[in-house]
Coordinates of C-alpha atoms and ligand atoms in Angstrom, one line a residue:
M1 CA -24.9 -56.3 -29.3
G2 CA -27.2 -58.6 -26.5
C3 CA -26.3 -58.1 -23.3
S4 CA -24.5 -60.9 -20.2
F5 CA -27.0 -59.3 -17.0
D6 CA -29.5 -61.3 -18.9
C7 CA -32.1 -60.3 -17.1
V8 CA -35.6 -62.0 -17.2
Y9 CA -37.3 -59.4 -17.7
C10 CA -35.5 -57.6 -20.3
Y11 CA -37.3 -55.9 -23.2
I12 CA -35.1 -56.7 -25.8
H13 CA -36.1 -60.1 -25.8
G14 CA -39.2 -60.8 -28.5
S15 CA -39.1 -56.7 -29.3
K16 CA -38.4 -55.2 -32.5
Y17 CA -35.2 -53.9 -30.3
G18 CA -33.8 -57.5 -29.8
E19 CA -34.5 -58.7 -33.7
H20 CA -30.7 -58.5 -35.0
I21 CA -29.1 -59.6 -31.9
P22 CA -26.9 -63.0 -31.8
S23 CA -28.2 -65.3 -29.8
A24 CA -24.1 -64.9 -27.7
L25 CA -22.5 -61.6 -27.2
G26 CA -21.5 -59.6 -29.9
V27 CA -18.8 -56.7 -29.8
K28 CA -19.2 -54.1 -31.6
I29 CA -15.5 -53.8 -31.9
N30 CA -16.2 -50.9 -34.6
A31 CA -17.8 -48.3 -32.4
P32 CA -14.9 -45.9 -31.2
E33 CA -14.6 -45.2 -34.9
I34 CA -18.1 -44.5 -36.4
L35 CA -18.3 -42.4 -32.8
Y36 CA -15.7 -40.4 -33.6
R37 CA -16.4 -39.3 -37.1
Q38 CA -20.4 -38.4 -35.7
L39 CA -19.2 -36.3 -32.6
K40 CA -16.4 -34.9 -35.2
N41 CA -19.5 -33.8 -37.9
Q42 CA -21.4 -32.9 -34.8
A43 CA -18.9 -30.9 -33.2
R44 CA -18.0 -28.8 -36.2
K45 CA -21.5 -28.0 -36.4
R46 CA -22.1 -26.9 -32.9
D47 CA -24.9 -28.9 -32.2
Y48 CA -24.2 -31.0 -28.9
G49 CA -26.5 -33.3 -27.7
I50 CA -26.7 -35.3 -24.5
I51 CA -25.2 -39.1 -25.2
A52 CA -27.4 -41.9 -24.4
L53 CA -25.4 -44.8 -23.5
G54 CA -27.0 -47.6 -21.7
S55 CA -30.5 -48.9 -22.7
A56 CA -30.7 -52.1 -24.8
T57 CA -27.2 -53.1 -23.2
D58 CA -25.4 -51.9 -20.1
P59 CA -22.1 -50.3 -21.0
Y60 CA -20.3 -51.9 -18.1
L61 CA -20.8 -55.8 -18.8
P62 CA -17.8 -58.2 -17.7
Q63 CA -16.6 -58.5 -21.1
E64 CA -15.8 -54.6 -20.7
E65 CA -13.0 -55.4 -18.6
D66 CA -11.0 -56.8 -21.7
Y67 CA -12.9 -55.2 -24.3
K68 CA -12.5 -51.6 -23.5
I69 CA -14.6 -49.9 -26.2
T70 CA -17.3 -48.5 -23.3
Q71 CA -13.4 -46.2 -22.3
E72 CA -12.7 -45.5 -25.9
L73 CA -16.0 -44.7 -26.6
L74 CA -15.7 -42.1 -23.7
K75 CA -13.0 -40.8 -24.0
I76 CA -13.8 -39.8 -27.9
I77 CA -16.9 -38.2 -25.8
Y78 CA -14.6 -35.9 -24.0
R79 CA -12.3 -35.2 -27.0
F80 CA -15.5 -33.5 -28.3
H81 CA -16.9 -32.0 -24.9
F82 CA -19.9 -33.6 -25.2
P83 CA -22.6 -34.1 -22.0
L84 CA -23.5 -37.7 -21.2
N85 CA -26.5 -39.2 -19.8
I86 CA -25.2 -42.7 -18.6
L87 CA -27.5 -46.3 -17.4
T88 CA -26.0 -49.2 -15.6
K89 CA -26.1 -51.8 -13.4
S90 CA -22.6 -52.5 -12.6
T91 CA -19.9 -51.5 -10.1
L92 CA -17.5 -51.7 -13.0
I93 CA -19.0 -47.9 -14.0
L94 CA -15.9 -47.0 -10.5
R95 CA -13.0 -47.9 -12.8
D96 CA -13.8 -44.2 -15.6
S97 CA -14.4 -42.3 -12.5
D98 CA -11.5 -40.1 -13.6
L99 CA -12.8 -40.0 -17.3
L100 CA -16.8 -39.2 -16.8
K101 CA -14.9 -36.5 -14.1
K102 CA -13.3 -34.6 -17.2
I103 CA -16.4 -35.4 -19.1
D104 CA -18.6 -33.5 -16.7
E105 CA -16.5 -31.0 -16.1
S106 CA -16.0 -29.8 -19.9
A107 CA -19.1 -31.0 -21.8
I108 CA -20.4 -28.1 -23.5
I109 CA -24.4 -28.6 -22.5
P110 CA -26.6 -27.6 -25.4
L111 CA -28.5 -24.6 -25.3
D112 CA -32.0 -24.4 -24.5
L113 CA -30.5 -26.7 -21.1
K114 CA -28.1 -24.3 -20.5
S115 CA -29.4 -22.3 -17.3
R116 CA -30.6 -25.3 -15.9
L117 CA -28.2 -28.0 -16.4
K118 CA -24.9 -27.9 -13.9
H119 CA -23.5 -31.2 -14.7
G120 CA -22.2 -32.5 -18.3
V121 CA -22.8 -36.3 -17.0
I122 CA -26.0 -37.5 -15.7
I123 CA -25.4 -40.9 -13.4
G124 CA -28.6 -43.7 -13.5
F125 CA -28.4 -47.0 -11.8
S126 CA -31.4 -49.5 -13.0
F127 CA -33.1 -51.5 -10.1
S128 CA -36.4 -53.1 -10.5
T129 CA -35.9 -54.0 -6.2
V130 CA -33.3 -53.5 -3.9
N131 CA -34.2 -56.8 -2.3
E132 CA -30.9 -59.6 -3.1
K133 CA -33.1 -62.5 -3.0
V134 CA -36.1 -60.8 -5.7
A135 CA -33.1 -60.1 -7.5
S136 CA -31.3 -63.2 -7.4
I137 CA -33.8 -64.4 -9.3
F138 CA -34.6 -61.9 -12.1
E139 CA -31.1 -60.4 -12.5
S140 CA -28.7 -62.9 -11.3
N141 CA -25.7 -61.9 -13.5
A142 CA -25.4 -58.5 -12.5
P143 CA -24.0 -56.9 -9.4
S144 CA -26.3 -57.3 -6.7
P145 CA -28.6 -53.7 -6.1
W146 CA -26.5 -53.5 -2.7
K147 CA -23.3 -53.2 -4.8
R148 CA -24.7 -50.2 -7.2
L149 CA -26.3 -48.9 -3.9
E150 CA -22.4 -48.6 -2.8
T151 CA -21.1 -47.6 -6.1
M152 CA -24.1 -44.6 -6.5
Q153 CA -22.2 -43.9 -2.8
N154 CA -18.8 -43.4 -4.4
L155 CA -19.7 -41.7 -7.4
K156 CA -21.7 -39.5 -5.4
D157 CA -19.3 -38.7 -2.9
E158 CA -16.9 -38.1 -5.7
G159 CA -19.3 -35.2 -7.0
F160 CA -21.4 -36.7 -9.4
M161 CA -25.6 -36.6 -10.2
V162 CA -26.5 -39.7 -9.5
G163 CA -30.1 -41.4 -9.6
A164 CA -31.9 -45.0 -9.8
V165 CA -33.9 -46.0 -12.4
L166 CA -36.5 -48.0 -10.6
M167 CA -37.2 -49.3 -14.5
P168 CA -39.1 -52.2 -14.5
I169 CA -41.1 -52.1 -11.8
L170 CA -41.9 -55.8 -10.8
P171 CA -45.8 -56.3 -10.2
F172 CA -47.6 -57.4 -7.3
I173 CA -43.8 -57.8 -6.4
S174 CA -41.9 -54.5 -6.3
D175 CA -45.0 -52.1 -6.9
S176 CA -46.1 -51.8 -3.1
P177 CA -46.4 -49.2 -1.4
D178 CA -44.3 -50.4 0.9
Q179 CA -41.9 -51.8 -1.2
L180 CA -41.0 -49.0 -3.1
D181 CA -40.8 -47.1 0.1
I182 CA -37.6 -48.8 0.5
M183 CA -36.7 -48.4 -3.5
I184 CA -36.7 -44.8 -3.4
K185 CA -35.9 -44.2 0.7
A186 CA -32.2 -46.5 0.2
V187 CA -31.5 -44.6 -2.5
K188 CA -32.2 -41.4 -0.8
E189 CA -29.4 -42.2 1.7
H190 CA -26.3 -43.8 -1.5
G191 CA -26.7 -40.0 -2.5
G192 CA -29.3 -40.5 -5.1
E193 CA -30.7 -37.3 -6.8
F194 CA -33.6 -38.6 -8.7
V195 CA -35.8 -41.4 -8.9
L196 CA -36.8 -42.4 -12.7
V197 CA -40.1 -45.1 -12.9
G198 CA -40.7 -47.1 -15.4
G199 CA -43.5 -49.8 -15.8
L200 CA -43.0 -53.7 -17.3
T201 CA -43.1 -54.2 -20.8
L202 CA -43.7 -57.9 -21.6
Y203 CA -43.4 -58.9 -25.4
G204 CA -43.0 -61.5 -27.7
E205 CA -44.9 -64.9 -27.6
G206 CA -42.1 -67.1 -28.5
P207 CA -39.9 -69.7 -25.6
S208 CA -37.7 -67.6 -25.6
D209 CA -39.3 -63.8 -25.8
C210 CA -39.6 -62.1 -22.1
K211 CA -43.2 -62.5 -21.3
S212 CA -42.8 -66.0 -22.1
R213 CA -39.4 -66.4 -19.8
Y214 CA -41.2 -64.0 -17.0
Y215 CA -44.3 -66.1 -17.1
H216 CA -41.9 -69.0 -16.5
I217 CA -40.1 -67.7 -14.0
L218 CA -43.9 -66.8 -11.7
E219 CA -44.4 -70.1 -12.2
K220 CA -41.5 -71.3 -10.5
Y221 CA -40.9 -68.8 -7.6
F222 CA -44.4 -66.5 -7.2
P223 CA -47.0 -69.0 -8.4
E224 CA -49.2 -66.9 -6.1
I225 CA -49.7 -63.9 -8.7
I226 CA -49.3 -65.9 -12.1
T227 CA -52.6 -65.4 -12.6
P228 CA -53.6 -61.1 -11.6
T229 CA -50.0 -61.0 -13.7
K230 CA -51.5 -62.3 -16.9
T231 CA -54.5 -60.3 -15.9
L232 CA -52.8 -57.3 -16.0
F233 CA -51.3 -57.7 -19.5
K234 CA -54.4 -59.3 -21.0
F235 CA -53.6 -59.3 -24.9
R236 CA -51.4 -56.4 -24.5
S237 CA -47.2 -55.7 -23.7
Y238 CA -47.3 -53.5 -20.9
P239 CA -49.6 -52.7 -17.5
S240 CA -53.3 -50.6 -18.3
M241 CA -52.7 -46.8 -18.5
K242 CA -54.6 -46.7 -14.9
Y243 CA -51.7 -49.3 -13.6
Q244 CA -48.9 -47.0 -14.4
Q245 CA -50.7 -43.9 -13.2
K246 CA -50.8 -45.2 -10.1
I247 CA -47.4 -46.0 -10.4
Y248 CA -46.5 -42.7 -10.7
K249 CA -48.6 -41.3 -8.5
M250 CA -46.8 -43.5 -5.6
V251 CA -43.4 -42.8 -7.1
S252 CA -43.7 -39.2 -6.6
D253 CA -45.7 -38.9 -3.4
I254 CA -42.6 -41.2 -2.0
A255 CA -39.7 -38.9 -3.0
N256 CA -41.8 -36.0 -2.1
K257 CA -41.5 -37.7 1.3
Y258 CA -37.3 -38.4 1.2
R259 CA -36.8 -35.1 -1.0
I260 CA -35.7 -36.2 -3.9
R261 CA -36.9 -35.8 -7.1
S262 CA -38.9 -38.0 -9.4
R263 CA -37.5 -37.0 -13.0
I264 CA -34.4 -35.3 -13.8
S265 CA -35.5 -32.1 -13.0
L266 CA -32.4 -30.2 -13.7
E267 CA -30.5 -27.7 -11.5
Ligands
SF4_301 S1 -29.1 -54.9 -17.3 FE1 -31.0 -54.1 -19.1 S2 -30.1 -54.9 -20.9 FE2 -29.3 -55.9 -20.1 S3 -30.3 -57.6 -19.7 FE3 -30.8 -56.6 -17.9 S4 -32.4 -55.4 -18.5 FE4 -31.3 -56.1 -20.6

């Protein structure tokens, strides 16, 4: 619970997802035991769905090197042959590539996807930018974007389906056609098969909520965009639909240019 990468823009601070997280990192040491029970039950009913690993925390935080909770979860997922969609910013995923390969090759794909999905594992790496300097401001505890790209390439070379989740795109920082082009080109050049995109959400008004933290960092490093950013969000937690549609259209056009899918279309 919680995430030691602690990205400035992380939506869990101030959202309902962060209501019960401890101030320090919490480790759910009984997660394998609970997952075992749940998957055993699901498998008995032959009720297979794709398991998503890594949403409100990263499954490969540095603490995972010692705790190996994610590794235990993967062993259970393999044992019951569930397919997996894993999202990370970390290079540590390479440690588990043998286990992930076993899941990839043996997962039972849900019937409605079977004719279209050839992989039991889909691996996504998340990026808000590939600019090292910008990343060092907003996500300083996570492995650098270029290390993520190298890791993506390694996993692609091992035969995995890999891609990028460009989320959140940072308004007036990484949302220009040029910046999006650089990101999508880099993903393509490192074996990425898809890019998914999502805008920034800024929740909460408290001092440790992500909206306050984000504006604080803008004031310090990007004072020139604080006013347009606040205008974009006004009283909302997300940018206008018009802005979001503009980003989706740009990403879709650039993805077409580089012949990379802008959704996880299945093959
Ligand atoms: S890696 Fe993801 S979950 Fe962790 S702090 Fe960053 S945005 Fe939040």
